[in-house]
Amino acid sequence: MMNDILQFKMFKTVAVGLLIISSNVLSSGYKFPDGFMFGASTAAYQIEGGWNEDGKGENIWDRMTRSRPELISDRSNGDVACDSYHKYKEDVALAKDLNLKCYRFSISWSRIAPSGEVHKLNPLGIAYYNRLIDELIANDIVPLVTMYHWDIPQYLQDLGGWVNPIMSDYFKEYARVLFSHFGDRVKWWITINEPKETCKGYSFNGYAPYLHLNQTGYYMAGHTQLIAHSKVYHLYNDEFRAKQQGKVSLSVNGFFYVPKDEQSQDDVDTAERANQFERGWFSHPVYKGDYPPVMRQWVDKKSKQEGRPWSTLPTFTKKEIELLNGTADFYALNYYSTRMVKHGSDADVNYNPDAEFETYVDKSWPVSLAPWIIAVPEGFKRLLVWIKNEYGNPPVIITENGFGDNGTLNDFERISYIKSHLSAALRAIHEDECNVFGYTVWSLLDDFEWMNGYVYRFGLVSVDFNNPQRPRTLKASYGFFKKVVATYGLDDSSSTTHSLKLWLNIFFCLITMYSIYIFYILPR
Ligand code: GBH
């Protein structure tokens, strides 16, 4: 009898000890999986400069910023930007020093083909990207290439740009040039960056080409981009994949929407509808073949109410649906922020009025200088789970996530933003089994932030835009990110002090258990 109680107490003591040890091991933090693709992102117009050098043609951002400087917050443009056209070796050296596995950059269409048409290529433009790609490969950095990050050649815009269906064929021919010239070394392709943002340039929220064609232009621009994407995907399948063995996708952006009141079915439905309009618009077609049913239904309804003879949201033919279905080899996700929603109508032009929702933010969510970036890491984790459930747990790479501030070198707010979002990704990987295989931070460098000019800074590295040499200076976040990449985790201690700590913990737990045994169990 006595013996039984004693055994029970000993068992309990050992159990408590093991619990303490295991919780210590757990609190040591999750790690990113082996081979996780850490990287940094940039885009041609935002960093290159050299706007008319070596035969580059004019694109829609050159045209808009130079002819209408008043549209840009600080009346600036990307004529010189970070001068990466000349300083690309320095940029690659930074990526190398960060020990990045990959570097995401975009190719300027009008540098490759000045008018956009491929019968007249610009050899010096092609040579630039060959140098950049070779420099990356020589440094063991995997190039992740965006074909189009908002800067179509002005000539193609004069033909109508993305609201002209013929653009999809011009894009396909441009992609053929890229696959043939660079596909031997580039294995990761993003056809289009954030098609939803491109559509804003045709509708209600500025961006080049700064047309105000309302919902009609908005959805037509999206429609053409989707078809363009599917054509490029099939071109790769038919003519390049067997030999080049790469992967192709598109980067989809947007807020994540959560119900204002999680208990209200109406709020839950509204959040789901908002997410389908925001991300489903471009993800549903490439994973399931057509627009999200809820989007189809609501836009059709709205168009009818307005007395239109047809819906502003165009329809795909059967053939097009077939060609779209299954055209993402991986999910490329751009994420910055989350909003709470209720059914209603928001005055903010960032939100699609057809989706009929109203946004709210929690007062406790930290706001950045760029007011649209409100840090909600929990929303990020929920979005990753949403993508997993919606598209069959695809491999996901976060191709953009970052924080805008005034450019301070002591950018602790950026560190805390990035850290909390990486932590959310880690929890999504380990607790929800989300298949996240990479993260390329926005951005390597401070850059030209579109309508916001140089007002907001996103870089791990600062660039002095007042100095013609465009010198680079490392920020605190650079050191932080370097450590994340080196340790595959977010623990502040290095891996040696880390395991030392762990052994000390185990040692003290054993001592505690032993003393409990000596002073508490033995005397009875
Ligand atoms: C990304 O877009 C872009 O891909 C990248 O080029 C850019 O540098 C990065 O963001 C950081 O800005 O009306 O002022 O509230 C993210 C898309 C851009 C959509 C800002 C919402 C709201 C601007 N978002 N936009 S505002």
Coordinates of C-alpha atoms and ligand atoms in Angstrom, one line a residue:
M1 CA 0.0 0.0 0.0
M2 CA 2.6 2.5 1.2
N3 CA 4.7 1.3 -1.7
D4 CA 2.0 2.1 -4.2
I5 CA 1.7 5.7 -2.9
L6 CA 5.4 6.2 -3.1
Q7 CA 5.5 4.9 -6.6
F8 CA 2.7 7.2 -7.6
K9 CA 4.5 10.2 -6.1
M10 CA 7.7 9.3 -7.9
F11 CA 5.8 8.9 -11.1
K12 CA 4.2 12.3 -10.7
T13 CA 7.6 13.9 -10.0
V14 CA 9.1 12.4 -13.1
A15 CA 6.1 13.5 -15.1
V16 CA 6.3 17.1 -13.9
G17 CA 10.0 17.0 -14.7
L18 CA 9.5 15.8 -18.2
L19 CA 6.8 18.4 -18.7
I20 CA 9.2 21.2 -17.8
I21 CA 11.9 19.8 -20.0
S22 CA 9.5 19.4 -23.0
S23 CA 8.0 22.8 -22.6
N24 CA 11.5 24.2 -22.5
V25 CA 12.4 22.4 -25.7
L26 CA 9.2 23.8 -27.3
S27 CA 9.7 27.3 -26.2
S28 CA 13.1 27.1 -27.9
G29 CA 11.0 28.0 -30.9
Y30 CA 9.9 26.4 -34.2
K31 CA 12.4 26.2 -37.0
F32 CA 11.9 26.8 -40.7
P33 CA 12.2 23.6 -42.7
D34 CA 15.5 22.7 -44.3
G35 CA 16.1 24.4 -47.6
F36 CA 13.5 27.1 -46.8
M37 CA 13.8 29.7 -49.5
F38 CA 14.7 32.9 -47.6
G39 CA 15.0 35.8 -49.9
A40 CA 14.4 39.5 -50.7
S41 CA 12.1 41.1 -53.3
T42 CA 12.5 44.1 -55.6
A43 CA 11.0 45.3 -58.9
A44 CA 12.5 46.8 -62.0
Y45 CA 10.9 50.3 -62.1
Q46 CA 11.3 50.7 -58.3
I47 CA 15.1 50.2 -58.2
E48 CA 16.8 50.1 -61.6
G49 CA 16.8 53.7 -62.9
G50 CA 18.5 53.9 -66.3
W51 CA 15.1 54.8 -67.6
N52 CA 16.2 55.6 -71.1
E53 CA 19.6 54.0 -71.2
D54 CA 21.1 51.5 -73.6
G55 CA 18.0 51.4 -75.8
K56 CA 15.3 51.0 -73.1
G57 CA 11.8 52.0 -74.3
E58 CA 9.3 54.2 -72.5
N59 CA 6.9 52.4 -70.2
I60 CA 3.7 53.6 -68.6
W61 CA 5.4 54.6 -65.3
D62 CA 8.0 56.6 -67.2
R63 CA 5.2 58.3 -69.1
M64 CA 3.0 59.0 -66.1
T65 CA 5.6 60.2 -63.6
R66 CA 7.4 62.4 -66.2
S67 CA 4.3 64.0 -67.7
R68 CA 2.2 64.3 -64.5
P69 CA 4.6 64.6 -61.5
E70 CA 1.8 66.1 -59.4
L71 CA 0.3 62.6 -59.1
I72 CA 3.3 61.3 -57.1
S73 CA 3.4 62.4 -53.4
D74 CA 6.8 63.9 -53.6
R75 CA 6.7 64.6 -57.4
S76 CA 9.5 62.1 -57.9
N77 CA 10.0 59.2 -60.4
G78 CA 12.1 56.2 -61.1
D79 CA 14.5 57.8 -63.6
V80 CA 17.4 56.9 -61.3
A81 CA 15.8 55.2 -58.3
C82 CA 18.5 53.0 -56.6
D83 CA 20.5 53.0 -59.8
S84 CA 20.5 49.2 -59.6
Y85 CA 21.0 49.2 -63.4
H86 CA 24.6 50.1 -62.6
K87 CA 24.9 48.9 -59.1
Y88 CA 23.4 45.4 -59.4
K89 CA 26.7 43.8 -58.3
E90 CA 26.4 45.7 -55.0
D91 CA 22.9 44.5 -54.6
V92 CA 23.8 40.9 -55.2
A93 CA 26.7 41.3 -52.7
L94 CA 24.2 42.4 -50.1
A95 CA 21.9 39.4 -50.9
K96 CA 25.0 37.2 -50.6
D97 CA 26.1 38.7 -47.3
L98 CA 22.6 38.1 -46.0
N99 CA 23.1 34.5 -47.1
L100 CA 19.8 34.6 -49.0
K101 CA 18.8 31.4 -50.9
C102 CA 16.9 33.5 -53.5
Y103 CA 16.5 37.0 -54.9
R104 CA 13.2 38.1 -56.5
F105 CA 13.5 40.8 -59.1
S106 CA 11.4 41.8 -62.1
I107 CA 12.3 42.3 -65.7
S108 CA 11.5 45.6 -67.4
W109 CA 9.5 44.6 -70.6
S110 CA 10.5 47.8 -72.4
R111 CA 14.2 47.1 -71.7
I112 CA 13.9 43.8 -73.5
A113 CA 11.6 45.0 -76.2
P114 CA 11.4 48.8 -76.3
S115 CA 7.9 49.0 -77.8
G116 CA 6.8 45.7 -76.3
E117 CA 6.7 44.0 -79.7
V118 CA 9.2 41.2 -80.0
H119 CA 10.3 41.6 -83.6
K120 CA 12.6 44.4 -82.3
L121 CA 14.5 43.3 -79.3
N122 CA 17.1 45.3 -77.4
P123 CA 20.3 43.3 -77.1
L124 CA 21.7 45.6 -74.4
G125 CA 18.7 45.1 -72.2
I126 CA 18.9 41.3 -72.6
A127 CA 22.6 41.6 -71.7
Y128 CA 21.8 43.5 -68.5
Y129 CA 19.6 40.7 -67.2
N130 CA 22.1 38.1 -68.3
R131 CA 24.7 39.8 -66.2
L132 CA 22.4 40.1 -63.2
I133 CA 21.3 36.4 -63.4
D134 CA 24.9 35.2 -63.9
E135 CA 26.0 37.3 -60.9
L136 CA 23.3 35.7 -58.8
I137 CA 24.2 32.2 -59.9
A138 CA 27.9 32.8 -59.3
N139 CA 26.9 33.7 -55.7
D140 CA 24.7 30.6 -55.3
I141 CA 21.5 32.7 -55.2
V142 CA 18.4 31.4 -56.9
P143 CA 16.8 33.9 -59.3
L144 CA 13.1 34.3 -58.8
V145 CA 11.9 36.3 -61.7
T146 CA 8.7 38.4 -62.1
M147 CA 8.0 39.0 -65.8
Y148 CA 5.8 42.0 -65.3
H149 CA 5.6 44.2 -62.2
W150 CA 3.4 47.0 -63.4
D151 CA 5.5 48.6 -66.1
I152 CA 4.1 47.7 -69.6
P153 CA 5.7 49.5 -72.6
Q154 CA 3.9 52.7 -73.4
Y155 CA 3.3 51.6 -77.0
L156 CA 1.2 48.7 -75.8
Q157 CA -0.7 51.0 -73.6
D158 CA -1.4 53.2 -76.6
L159 CA -3.0 50.1 -78.1
G160 CA -5.2 49.9 -75.1
G161 CA -3.0 48.0 -72.6
W162 CA -4.7 45.4 -70.5
V163 CA -8.2 46.2 -71.5
N164 CA -7.3 45.1 -75.0
P165 CA -7.5 41.3 -75.3
I166 CA -4.7 41.2 -77.8
M167 CA -2.3 42.0 -74.9
S168 CA -2.4 38.4 -73.8
D169 CA -0.7 37.4 -77.0
Y170 CA 1.9 40.2 -76.8
F171 CA 2.6 39.0 -73.2
K172 CA 3.0 35.4 -74.4
E173 CA 5.5 36.4 -77.0
Y174 CA 7.4 38.5 -74.5
A175 CA 7.5 35.5 -72.2
R176 CA 8.8 33.3 -75.0
V177 CA 11.8 35.7 -75.3
L178 CA 12.4 35.4 -71.5
F179 CA 12.2 31.6 -71.4
S180 CA 14.5 31.3 -74.4
H181 CA 17.1 33.8 -73.2
F182 CA 17.1 33.1 -69.4
G183 CA 15.2 29.9 -68.9
D184 CA 18.4 27.8 -68.9
R185 CA 19.3 29.5 -65.5
V186 CA 15.9 30.8 -64.2
K187 CA 13.7 28.1 -62.8
W188 CA 11.2 30.2 -60.8
W189 CA 8.9 32.4 -62.8
I190 CA 6.1 34.8 -61.7
T191 CA 4.2 35.9 -64.7
I192 CA 2.4 38.9 -63.2
N193 CA 2.8 40.7 -59.9
E194 CA -0.5 41.6 -58.2
P195 CA -2.8 41.7 -61.1
K196 CA -5.5 43.3 -58.9
E197 CA -3.3 46.4 -58.4
T198 CA -2.7 46.7 -62.2
C199 CA -6.5 46.8 -62.6
K200 CA -6.6 49.9 -60.4
G201 CA -4.7 51.7 -63.1
Y202 CA -7.8 51.2 -65.3
S203 CA -10.4 52.0 -62.7
F204 CA -10.6 54.1 -59.6
N205 CA -7.4 54.3 -57.7
G206 CA -4.7 55.8 -59.7
Y207 CA -1.5 53.9 -60.7
A208 CA -0.3 54.1 -64.3
P209 CA -1.8 54.3 -66.8
Y210 CA -4.1 56.4 -64.6
L211 CA -7.3 55.7 -66.5
H212 CA -10.7 56.0 -64.9
L213 CA -12.7 53.3 -66.7
N214 CA -14.7 52.2 -63.6
Q215 CA -15.7 48.6 -63.0
T216 CA -15.7 47.8 -66.7
G217 CA -12.1 48.7 -67.1
Y218 CA -11.2 47.1 -63.8
Y219 CA -12.6 43.7 -64.6
M220 CA -11.5 43.7 -68.2
A221 CA -7.9 44.4 -67.2
G222 CA -8.1 41.5 -64.8
H223 CA -9.6 39.2 -67.4
T224 CA -6.9 39.8 -70.0
Q225 CA -4.2 39.3 -67.4
L226 CA -5.6 36.0 -66.4
I227 CA -5.8 34.8 -70.0
A228 CA -2.2 36.1 -70.6
H229 CA -1.1 34.1 -67.5
S230 CA -2.7 30.9 -68.8
K231 CA -1.1 31.4 -72.2
V232 CA 2.3 31.8 -70.8
Y233 CA 1.8 28.8 -68.5
H234 CA 0.9 26.6 -71.5
L235 CA 3.7 28.0 -73.6
Y236 CA 6.1 26.9 -70.9
N237 CA 4.5 23.4 -70.7
D238 CA 4.5 23.0 -74.5
E239 CA 7.9 24.3 -75.4
F240 CA 10.1 24.7 -72.4
R241 CA 9.2 22.7 -69.3
A242 CA 10.7 19.4 -70.4
K243 CA 14.0 20.9 -71.0
Q244 CA 14.1 23.7 -68.4
Q245 CA 12.3 22.0 -65.5
G246 CA 11.2 25.2 -63.9
K247 CA 8.0 26.4 -62.1
V248 CA 5.5 29.1 -63.1
S249 CA 3.0 31.0 -61.0
L250 CA 1.6 34.5 -60.4
S251 CA 1.8 36.7 -57.3
V252 CA -1.6 37.4 -55.7
N253 CA -1.9 40.2 -53.2
G254 CA -4.6 41.6 -51.0
F255 CA -5.8 42.2 -47.4
F256 CA -7.1 39.3 -45.5
Y257 CA -10.6 39.9 -44.2
V258 CA -12.0 38.5 -41.0
P259 CA -15.6 38.9 -39.6
K260 CA -16.0 41.8 -37.3
D261 CA -18.2 39.7 -35.1
E262 CA -17.1 36.1 -35.3
Q263 CA -20.4 34.9 -34.0
S264 CA -22.5 36.7 -36.7
Q265 CA -23.2 34.5 -39.7
D266 CA -23.6 37.6 -41.8
D267 CA -20.2 38.9 -40.9
V268 CA -18.7 35.5 -41.6
D269 CA -20.3 35.4 -45.0
T270 CA -19.2 38.9 -45.7
A271 CA -15.6 38.1 -44.8
E272 CA -15.6 35.1 -47.1
R273 CA -17.1 37.1 -49.9
A274 CA -14.5 39.9 -49.4
N275 CA -11.7 37.3 -49.5
Q276 CA -13.1 35.8 -52.7
F277 CA -13.2 39.2 -54.4
E278 CA -9.7 40.1 -53.1
R279 CA -7.7 36.9 -53.6
G280 CA -10.2 34.5 -55.2
W281 CA -10.5 36.8 -58.2
F282 CA -7.0 35.7 -59.4
S283 CA -6.5 32.5 -57.4
H284 CA -9.8 30.7 -58.1
P285 CA -9.3 30.7 -61.9
V286 CA -5.8 29.3 -61.8
Y287 CA -6.7 26.6 -59.2
K288 CA -10.3 25.8 -60.2
G289 CA -10.7 27.3 -63.7
D290 CA -13.2 30.2 -63.3
Y291 CA -14.0 33.2 -61.2
P292 CA -15.3 32.4 -57.6
P293 CA -19.0 31.7 -57.8
V294 CA -19.8 34.4 -55.2
M295 CA -18.0 37.0 -57.3
R296 CA -19.8 36.0 -60.4
Q297 CA -23.2 36.1 -58.6
W298 CA -22.6 39.5 -56.9
V299 CA -21.2 41.3 -59.9
D300 CA -23.9 40.0 -62.2
K301 CA -26.5 41.1 -59.7
K302 CA -25.0 44.6 -59.4
S303 CA -24.7 45.0 -63.2
K304 CA -28.3 44.0 -63.6
Q305 CA -29.5 46.4 -61.0
E306 CA -27.6 49.1 -62.8
G307 CA -29.5 48.2 -66.0
R308 CA -26.5 47.0 -67.9
P309 CA -27.1 44.6 -70.8
W310 CA -24.3 42.4 -69.5
S311 CA -22.1 41.9 -66.4
T312 CA -19.1 44.1 -65.9
L313 CA -17.3 40.9 -65.0
P314 CA -16.5 39.2 -68.4
T315 CA -17.0 35.5 -68.8
F316 CA -14.5 32.9 -69.8
T317 CA -15.3 30.5 -72.6
K318 CA -15.2 26.7 -71.8
K319 CA -11.9 26.5 -73.6
E320 CA -10.4 29.4 -71.6
I321 CA -11.6 27.8 -68.3
E322 CA -9.8 24.6 -69.3
L323 CA -6.7 26.5 -70.1
L324 CA -6.8 28.4 -66.9
N325 CA -7.4 25.5 -64.6
G326 CA -4.2 24.3 -62.9
T327 CA -1.8 27.0 -64.0
A328 CA 0.0 27.6 -60.8
D329 CA 2.9 25.3 -59.8
F330 CA 3.0 27.1 -56.4
Y331 CA 1.1 29.8 -54.6
A332 CA 3.0 33.1 -54.6
L333 CA 1.5 35.2 -51.8
N334 CA 1.9 38.9 -51.1
Y335 CA 0.5 39.9 -47.7
Y336 CA 0.7 43.1 -45.7
S337 CA -2.4 43.5 -43.6
T338 CA -5.8 42.4 -42.4
R339 CA -9.2 44.2 -41.9
M340 CA -12.4 43.2 -40.1
V341 CA -15.5 43.5 -42.1
K342 CA -19.3 43.8 -42.0
H343 CA -21.8 44.0 -44.8
G344 CA -22.0 47.6 -46.0
S345 CA -20.2 49.9 -48.3
D346 CA -16.8 51.4 -47.6
A347 CA -15.8 54.8 -48.9
D348 CA -12.2 53.8 -49.3
V349 CA -11.3 53.2 -52.9
N350 CA -9.0 50.4 -52.0
Y351 CA -12.0 48.1 -51.6
N352 CA -14.2 46.8 -54.4
P353 CA -17.7 48.3 -54.0
D354 CA -19.3 45.3 -55.7
A355 CA -18.3 43.1 -52.8
E356 CA -20.3 45.3 -50.4
F357 CA -18.3 45.3 -47.2
E358 CA -17.3 47.9 -44.7
T359 CA -13.9 47.6 -43.0
Y360 CA -12.8 48.1 -39.4
V361 CA -9.5 48.0 -37.6
D362 CA -8.8 47.0 -34.0
K363 CA -7.4 49.9 -32.0
S364 CA -4.7 47.6 -30.6
W365 CA -3.3 46.8 -34.1
P366 CA 0.0 48.8 -34.7
V367 CA -0.2 51.1 -37.7
S368 CA 2.8 51.9 -39.8
L369 CA 3.7 55.2 -41.5
A370 CA 2.2 53.7 -44.6
P371 CA -1.3 53.8 -43.2
W372 CA -2.6 50.8 -45.0
I373 CA -0.1 48.5 -43.3
I374 CA -1.6 47.6 -39.9
A375 CA 0.3 44.8 -38.3
V376 CA -2.0 41.8 -37.8
P377 CA 0.2 38.6 -37.8
E378 CA -2.7 36.5 -36.6
G379 CA -4.5 37.5 -39.8
F380 CA -1.5 36.3 -41.8
K381 CA -1.7 32.9 -40.0
R382 CA -5.4 32.7 -40.7
L383 CA -4.9 33.6 -44.3
L384 CA -2.3 30.8 -44.7
V385 CA -4.9 28.4 -43.3
W386 CA -7.5 29.8 -45.7
I387 CA -5.3 29.2 -48.7
K388 CA -4.5 25.7 -47.5
N389 CA -8.2 24.9 -47.2
E390 CA -9.3 26.7 -50.3
Y391 CA -6.7 25.4 -52.8
G392 CA -5.8 22.0 -51.5
N393 CA -2.7 22.9 -49.4
P394 CA -0.5 24.1 -52.3
P395 CA 3.2 24.9 -51.8
V396 CA 3.3 28.6 -50.8
I397 CA 6.0 31.1 -51.0
I398 CA 5.4 34.5 -49.5
T399 CA 6.8 36.7 -52.3
E400 CA 6.1 40.0 -50.4
N401 CA 5.7 41.0 -46.8
G402 CA 7.2 44.1 -45.3
F403 CA 6.9 47.4 -43.4
G404 CA 6.9 51.0 -44.5
D405 CA 8.5 53.7 -42.3
N406 CA 10.4 57.0 -42.7
G407 CA 13.8 55.3 -43.4
T408 CA 15.4 55.3 -40.0
L409 CA 18.4 53.0 -39.6
N410 CA 17.2 52.0 -36.2
D411 CA 14.1 50.4 -37.8
F412 CA 12.9 48.4 -34.7
E413 CA 9.3 48.7 -35.9
R414 CA 10.2 46.9 -39.1
I415 CA 12.0 44.2 -37.1
S416 CA 9.0 43.6 -34.9
Y417 CA 6.6 43.5 -37.9
I418 CA 8.8 41.0 -39.8
K419 CA 9.5 39.0 -36.7
S420 CA 5.8 38.7 -35.8
H421 CA 4.9 37.7 -39.3
L422 CA 7.6 35.1 -39.6
S423 CA 6.5 33.7 -36.3
A424 CA 2.9 33.5 -37.6
A425 CA 4.3 31.7 -40.7
L426 CA 6.2 29.3 -38.4
R427 CA 3.1 28.5 -36.4
A428 CA 1.1 28.0 -39.6
I429 CA 3.7 25.5 -40.7
H430 CA 4.0 23.6 -37.4
E431 CA 0.5 23.9 -36.0
D432 CA -1.6 23.9 -39.1
E433 CA 0.6 22.0 -41.5
C434 CA 0.6 24.8 -44.1
N435 CA 3.0 24.0 -46.8
V436 CA 5.0 27.2 -46.8
F437 CA 8.4 26.8 -48.4
G438 CA 9.8 30.3 -48.7
Y439 CA 9.6 34.0 -47.8
T440 CA 11.1 36.9 -49.7
V441 CA 10.9 40.1 -47.7
W442 CA 9.8 43.4 -49.3
S443 CA 12.3 44.8 -49.8
L444 CA 16.1 44.5 -50.1
L445 CA 16.4 48.3 -50.7
D446 CA 14.5 51.5 -50.1
D447 CA 12.9 52.1 -53.4
F448 CA 10.5 54.2 -55.5
E449 CA 7.1 53.4 -53.9
W450 CA 4.8 54.1 -56.8
M451 CA 2.3 56.9 -56.0
N452 CA 4.1 57.4 -52.7
G453 CA 7.4 58.2 -54.3
Y454 CA 10.3 58.0 -51.8
V455 CA 8.1 58.9 -48.9
Y456 CA 7.8 55.4 -47.4
R457 CA 10.8 53.2 -47.1
F458 CA 10.7 49.4 -47.1
G459 CA 14.3 48.3 -47.4
L460 CA 16.5 46.3 -45.1
V461 CA 19.1 48.5 -46.7
S462 CA 18.8 52.3 -46.8
V463 CA 19.5 54.2 -50.0
D464 CA 20.5 57.9 -50.0
F465 CA 18.4 59.3 -52.9
N466 CA 19.9 62.7 -52.5
N467 CA 23.4 61.4 -53.3
P468 CA 24.1 60.8 -57.0
Q469 CA 26.1 57.7 -56.0
R470 CA 23.1 56.3 -54.3
P471 CA 25.1 54.8 -51.4
R472 CA 23.6 51.9 -49.5
T473 CA 23.6 51.7 -45.6
L474 CA 22.6 48.7 -43.6
K475 CA 19.6 49.1 -41.2
A476 CA 19.1 47.2 -37.9
S477 CA 16.5 45.0 -39.7
Y478 CA 19.3 43.8 -42.0
G479 CA 21.2 42.3 -39.1
F480 CA 18.0 40.8 -37.7
F481 CA 17.1 39.2 -41.0
K482 CA 20.6 37.9 -41.5
K483 CA 20.3 36.1 -38.2
V484 CA 17.0 34.6 -39.1
V485 CA 18.4 33.2 -42.3
A486 CA 21.5 31.8 -40.4
T487 CA 19.5 30.2 -37.6
Y488 CA 16.3 29.2 -39.5
G489 CA 14.4 30.6 -36.6
L490 CA 13.5 33.6 -34.5
D491 CA 15.3 32.8 -31.3
D492 CA 17.4 35.7 -30.2
S493 CA 20.3 33.6 -29.0
S494 CA 22.8 31.9 -31.3
S495 CA 22.5 28.2 -31.8
T496 CA 25.5 27.3 -29.5
T497 CA 24.3 29.4 -26.5
H498 CA 20.9 28.0 -27.4
S499 CA 21.8 24.4 -26.9
L500 CA 23.9 25.3 -23.8
K501 CA 20.7 26.9 -22.4
L502 CA 18.8 23.7 -23.2
W503 CA 21.2 21.4 -21.4
L504 CA 21.3 23.8 -18.4
N505 CA 17.5 23.5 -18.3
I506 CA 17.5 19.8 -18.4
F507 CA 20.2 19.7 -15.7
F508 CA 18.2 21.9 -13.3
C509 CA 15.1 19.9 -13.9
L510 CA 16.9 16.7 -13.0
I511 CA 18.3 18.4 -9.8
T512 CA 14.7 19.6 -8.9
M513 CA 13.3 16.1 -9.4
Y514 CA 16.1 14.6 -7.3
S515 CA 15.6 17.1 -4.4
I516 CA 11.9 16.5 -4.5
Y517 CA 12.7 12.8 -4.2
I518 CA 15.2 13.3 -1.3
F519 CA 13.3 15.9 0.8
Y520 CA 9.7 15.1 0.0
I521 CA 9.3 11.4 -0.9
L522 CA 12.1 9.6 1.0
P523 CA 11.4 11.0 4.5
R524 CA 7.8 9.6 4.5
Ligands
GBH1 C1 3.2 45.9 -53.1 O1 1.8 46.1 -53.3 C2 3.9 46.1 -54.4 O2 3.9 44.8 -55.1 C3 5.3 46.6 -54.3 O3 5.7 47.0 -55.6 C4 5.3 47.8 -53.3 O4 6.5 48.4 -53.3 C5 4.8 47.2 -52.0 O5 3.5 46.8 -52.1 C6 4.9 48.2 -50.8 O6 4.2 49.3 -51.0 O7 -4.1 54.1 -51.1 O8 -2.1 54.7 -50.0 O9 -3.7 53.3 -48.9 C7 1.0 46.0 -52.2 C8 -0.4 46.5 -52.7 C9 -0.2 48.8 -52.2 C10 -2.3 47.7 -52.1 C11 -0.8 50.0 -51.4 C12 -2.9 48.8 -51.3 C13 -2.9 51.1 -50.7 C14 -2.2 52.4 -50.9 N1 -0.9 47.6 -51.9 N2 -2.3 50.0 -51.6 S1 -3.1 53.7 -50.2

